[in-house]
PDB file of C-alpha atoms in Angstrom:
ATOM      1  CA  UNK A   1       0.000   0.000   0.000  1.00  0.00           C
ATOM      2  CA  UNK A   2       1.249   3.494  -1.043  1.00  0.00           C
ATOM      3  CA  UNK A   3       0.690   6.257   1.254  1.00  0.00           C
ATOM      4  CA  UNK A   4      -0.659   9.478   0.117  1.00  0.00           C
ATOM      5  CA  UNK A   5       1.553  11.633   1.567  1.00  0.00           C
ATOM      6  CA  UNK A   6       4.604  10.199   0.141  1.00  0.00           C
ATOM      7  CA  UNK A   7       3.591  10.949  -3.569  1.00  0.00           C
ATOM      8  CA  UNK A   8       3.924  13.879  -5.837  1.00  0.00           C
ATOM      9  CA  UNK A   9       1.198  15.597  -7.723  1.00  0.00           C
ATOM     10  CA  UNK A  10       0.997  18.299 -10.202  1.00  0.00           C
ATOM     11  CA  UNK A  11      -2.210  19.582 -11.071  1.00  0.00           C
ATOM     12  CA  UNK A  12      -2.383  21.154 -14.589  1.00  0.00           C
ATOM     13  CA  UNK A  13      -5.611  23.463 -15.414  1.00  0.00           C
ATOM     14  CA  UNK A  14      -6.418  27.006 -16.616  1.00  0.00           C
ATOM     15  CA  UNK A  15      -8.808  27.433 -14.264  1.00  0.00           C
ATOM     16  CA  UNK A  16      -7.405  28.565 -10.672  1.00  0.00           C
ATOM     17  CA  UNK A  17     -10.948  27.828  -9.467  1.00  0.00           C
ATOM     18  CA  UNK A  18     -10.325  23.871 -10.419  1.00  0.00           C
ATOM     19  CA  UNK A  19      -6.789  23.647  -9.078  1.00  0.00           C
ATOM     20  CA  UNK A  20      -7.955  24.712  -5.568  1.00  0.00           C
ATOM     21  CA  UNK A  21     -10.616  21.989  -5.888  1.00  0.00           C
ATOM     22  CA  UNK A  22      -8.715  19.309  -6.359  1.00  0.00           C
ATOM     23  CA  UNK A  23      -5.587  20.537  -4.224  1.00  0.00           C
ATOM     24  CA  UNK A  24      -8.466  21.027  -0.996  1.00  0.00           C
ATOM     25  CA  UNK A  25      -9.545  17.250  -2.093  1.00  0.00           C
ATOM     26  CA  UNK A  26      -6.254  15.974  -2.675  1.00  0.00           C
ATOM     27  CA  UNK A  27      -5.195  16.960   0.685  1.00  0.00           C
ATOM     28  CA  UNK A  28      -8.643  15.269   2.316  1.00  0.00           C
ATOM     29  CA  UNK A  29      -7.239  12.203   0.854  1.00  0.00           C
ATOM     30  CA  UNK A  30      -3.862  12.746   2.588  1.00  0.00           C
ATOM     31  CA  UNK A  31      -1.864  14.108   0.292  1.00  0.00           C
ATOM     32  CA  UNK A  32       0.491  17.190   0.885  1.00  0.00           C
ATOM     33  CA  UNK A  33       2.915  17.293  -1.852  1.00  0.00           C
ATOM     34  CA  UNK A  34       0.714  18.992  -4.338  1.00  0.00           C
ATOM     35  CA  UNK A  35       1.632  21.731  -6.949  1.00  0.00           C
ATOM     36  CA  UNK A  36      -0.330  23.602  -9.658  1.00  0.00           C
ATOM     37  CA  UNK A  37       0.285  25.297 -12.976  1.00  0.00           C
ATOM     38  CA  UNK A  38      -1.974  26.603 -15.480  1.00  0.00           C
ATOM     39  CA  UNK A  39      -0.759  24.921 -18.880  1.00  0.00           C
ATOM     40  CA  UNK A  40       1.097  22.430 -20.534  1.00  0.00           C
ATOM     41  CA  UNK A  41       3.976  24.422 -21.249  1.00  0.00           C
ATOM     42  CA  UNK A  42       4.412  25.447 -17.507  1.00  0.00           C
ATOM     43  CA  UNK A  43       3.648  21.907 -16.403  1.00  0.00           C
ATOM     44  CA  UNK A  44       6.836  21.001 -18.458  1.00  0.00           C
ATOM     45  CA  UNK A  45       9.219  23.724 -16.522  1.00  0.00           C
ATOM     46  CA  UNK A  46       7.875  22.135 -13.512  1.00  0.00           C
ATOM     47  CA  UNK A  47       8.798  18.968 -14.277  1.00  0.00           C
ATOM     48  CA  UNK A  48      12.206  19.736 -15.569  1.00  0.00           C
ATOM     49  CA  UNK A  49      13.251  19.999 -11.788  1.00  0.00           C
ATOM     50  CA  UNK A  50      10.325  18.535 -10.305  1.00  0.00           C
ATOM     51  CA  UNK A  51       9.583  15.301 -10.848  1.00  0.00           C
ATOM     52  CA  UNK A  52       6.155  13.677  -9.727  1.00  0.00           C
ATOM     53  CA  UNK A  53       4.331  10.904  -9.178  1.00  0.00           C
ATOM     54  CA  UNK A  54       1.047  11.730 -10.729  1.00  0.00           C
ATOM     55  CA  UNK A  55       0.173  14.432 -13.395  1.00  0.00           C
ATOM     56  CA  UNK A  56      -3.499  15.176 -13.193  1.00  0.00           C
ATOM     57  CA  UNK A  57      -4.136  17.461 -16.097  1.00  0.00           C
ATOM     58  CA  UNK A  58      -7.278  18.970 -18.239  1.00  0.00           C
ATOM     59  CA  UNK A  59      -7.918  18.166 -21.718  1.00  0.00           C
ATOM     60  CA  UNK A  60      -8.583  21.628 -22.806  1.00  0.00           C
ATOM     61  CA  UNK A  61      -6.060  24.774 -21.960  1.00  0.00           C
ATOM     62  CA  UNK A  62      -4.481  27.262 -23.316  1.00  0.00           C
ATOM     63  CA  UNK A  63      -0.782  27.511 -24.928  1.00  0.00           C
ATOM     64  CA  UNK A  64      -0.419  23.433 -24.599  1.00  0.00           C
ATOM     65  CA  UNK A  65      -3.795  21.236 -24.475  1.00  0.00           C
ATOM     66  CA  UNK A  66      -3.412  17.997 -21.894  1.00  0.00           C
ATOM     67  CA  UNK A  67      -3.303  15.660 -24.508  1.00  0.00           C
ATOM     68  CA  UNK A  68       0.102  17.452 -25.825  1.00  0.00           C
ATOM     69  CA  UNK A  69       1.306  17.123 -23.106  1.00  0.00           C
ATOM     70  CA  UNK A  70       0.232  13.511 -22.514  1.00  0.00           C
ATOM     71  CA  UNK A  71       2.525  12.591 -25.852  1.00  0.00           C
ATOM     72  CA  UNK A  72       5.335  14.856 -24.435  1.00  0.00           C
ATOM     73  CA  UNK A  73       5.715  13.004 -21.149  1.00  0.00           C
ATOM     74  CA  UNK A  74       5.093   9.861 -22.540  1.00  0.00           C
ATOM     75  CA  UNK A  75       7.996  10.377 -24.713  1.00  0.00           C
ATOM     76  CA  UNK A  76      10.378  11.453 -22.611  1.00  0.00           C
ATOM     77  CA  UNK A  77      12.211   8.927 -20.897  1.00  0.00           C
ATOM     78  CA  UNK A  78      12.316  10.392 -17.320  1.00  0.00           C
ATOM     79  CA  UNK A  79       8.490  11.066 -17.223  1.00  0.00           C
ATOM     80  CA  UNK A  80       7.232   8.386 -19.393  1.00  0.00           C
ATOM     81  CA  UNK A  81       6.028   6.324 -16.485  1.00  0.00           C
ATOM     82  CA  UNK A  82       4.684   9.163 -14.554  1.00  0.00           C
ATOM     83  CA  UNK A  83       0.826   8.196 -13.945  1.00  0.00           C
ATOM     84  CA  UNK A  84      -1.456  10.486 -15.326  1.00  0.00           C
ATOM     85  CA  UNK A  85      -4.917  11.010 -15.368  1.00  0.00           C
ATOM     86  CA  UNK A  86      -7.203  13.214 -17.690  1.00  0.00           C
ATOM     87  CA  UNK A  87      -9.470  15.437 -16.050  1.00  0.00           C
ATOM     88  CA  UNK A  88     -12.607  15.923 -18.303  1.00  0.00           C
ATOM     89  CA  UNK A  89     -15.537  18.031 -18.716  1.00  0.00           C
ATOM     90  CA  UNK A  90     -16.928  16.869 -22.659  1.00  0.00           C
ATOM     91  CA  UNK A  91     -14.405  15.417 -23.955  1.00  0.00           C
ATOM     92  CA  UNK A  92     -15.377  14.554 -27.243  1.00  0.00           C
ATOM     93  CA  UNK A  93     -14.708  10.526 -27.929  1.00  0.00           C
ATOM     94  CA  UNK A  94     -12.259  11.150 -30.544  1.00  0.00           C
ATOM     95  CA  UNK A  95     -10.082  13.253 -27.666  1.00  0.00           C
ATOM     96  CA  UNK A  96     -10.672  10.801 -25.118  1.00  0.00           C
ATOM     97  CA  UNK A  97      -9.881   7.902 -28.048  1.00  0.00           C
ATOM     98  CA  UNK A  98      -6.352   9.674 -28.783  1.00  0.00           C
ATOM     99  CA  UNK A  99      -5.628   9.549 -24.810  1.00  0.00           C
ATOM    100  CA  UNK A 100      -5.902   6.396 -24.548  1.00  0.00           C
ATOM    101  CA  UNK A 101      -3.933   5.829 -26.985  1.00  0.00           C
ATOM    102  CA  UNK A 102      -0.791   8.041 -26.270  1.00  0.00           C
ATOM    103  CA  UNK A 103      -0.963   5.956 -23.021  1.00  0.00           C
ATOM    104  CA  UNK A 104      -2.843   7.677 -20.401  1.00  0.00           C
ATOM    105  CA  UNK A 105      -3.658   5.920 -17.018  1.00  0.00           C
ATOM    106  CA  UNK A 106      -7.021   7.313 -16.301  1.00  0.00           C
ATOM    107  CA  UNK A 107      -9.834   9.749 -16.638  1.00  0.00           C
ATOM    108  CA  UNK A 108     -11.686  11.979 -13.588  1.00  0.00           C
ATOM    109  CA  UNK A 109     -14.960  13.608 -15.156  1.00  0.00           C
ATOM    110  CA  UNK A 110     -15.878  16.794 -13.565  1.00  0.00           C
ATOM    111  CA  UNK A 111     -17.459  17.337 -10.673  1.00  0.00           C
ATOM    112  CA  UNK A 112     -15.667  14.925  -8.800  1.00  0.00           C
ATOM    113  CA  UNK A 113     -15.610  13.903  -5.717  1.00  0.00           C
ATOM    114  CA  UNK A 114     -12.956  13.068  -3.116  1.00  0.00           C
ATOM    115  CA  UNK A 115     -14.271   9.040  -3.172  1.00  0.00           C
ATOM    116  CA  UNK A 116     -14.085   9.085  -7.121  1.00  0.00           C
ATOM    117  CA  UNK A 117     -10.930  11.144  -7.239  1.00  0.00           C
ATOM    118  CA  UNK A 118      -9.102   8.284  -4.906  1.00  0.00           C
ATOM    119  CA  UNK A 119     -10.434   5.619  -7.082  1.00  0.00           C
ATOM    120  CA  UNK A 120      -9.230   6.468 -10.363  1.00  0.00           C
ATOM    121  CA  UNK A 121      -5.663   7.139  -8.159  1.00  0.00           C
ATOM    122  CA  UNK A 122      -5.567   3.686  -6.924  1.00  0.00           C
ATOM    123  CA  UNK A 123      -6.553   2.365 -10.164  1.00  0.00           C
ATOM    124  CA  UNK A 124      -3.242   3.843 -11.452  1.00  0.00           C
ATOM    125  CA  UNK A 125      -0.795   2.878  -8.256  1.00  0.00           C
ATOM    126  CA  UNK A 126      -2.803   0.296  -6.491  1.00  0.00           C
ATOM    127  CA  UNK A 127      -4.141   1.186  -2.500  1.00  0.00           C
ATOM    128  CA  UNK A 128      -3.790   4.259  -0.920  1.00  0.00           C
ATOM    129  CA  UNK A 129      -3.557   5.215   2.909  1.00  0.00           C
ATOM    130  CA  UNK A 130      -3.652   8.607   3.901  1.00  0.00           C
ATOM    131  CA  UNK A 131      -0.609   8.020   6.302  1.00  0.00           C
TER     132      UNK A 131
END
């Protein structure tokens, strides 16, 4: 069993309102190790000196979508094991289609909730504790 607070997470959405969501229900779950950015392009920076655990990252933003960057860490070889999971509004099926396909581990619809949020988590690393 993993525990929560041992893991990384960068959250990657336009929308400050969202980020504080899930950070606030990330940190129910037990985790503490949580950073945000608002794009693609700054999620990269991050990760050039931050690596993570988990990416959790919105399909649609601005300056680089979350599928680009999807195919960017999945091709890199120091990220391309990082879990990741797509956090969707209406993501059209051909979107959610190419996802899967550039490898990603899950998908969170919006609204979430802390219960479903852990679930798609653990489907990617197995049980989590919040210890």
């Amino acid at each position: 069993m993993i525990s929560a607070s041992s893991m990384s997470v960068l959250l990657v959405d336009d929308q400050t309102s969202i980020r504080s969501i899930l950070r606030n229900t990330l940190s129910q779950i037990g985790f503490v190790q949580i950073a945000g950015v608002r794009n693609g392009l700054e999620a990269l920076e991050h990760l050039k000196s931050n690596p993570v655990h988990l990416i959790i990252s919105d399909f649609n933003m601005p300056d680089m979508d979350g599928l680009e960057l999807l195919k960017v860490v999945r091709s890199n070889a120091r990220t391309a094991k990082t879990g990741f999971i797509m956090l969707t509004g209406q993501a059209s099926k051909d979107l959610v289609q190419q996802a899967i396909a550039e490898g990603v581990n899950n998908f969170l619809a919006k609204p979430f909730t802390a219960s479903s949020l852990k679930s798609r988590i653990e489907a990617v690393f197995g049980p989590i504790c919040s210890v």
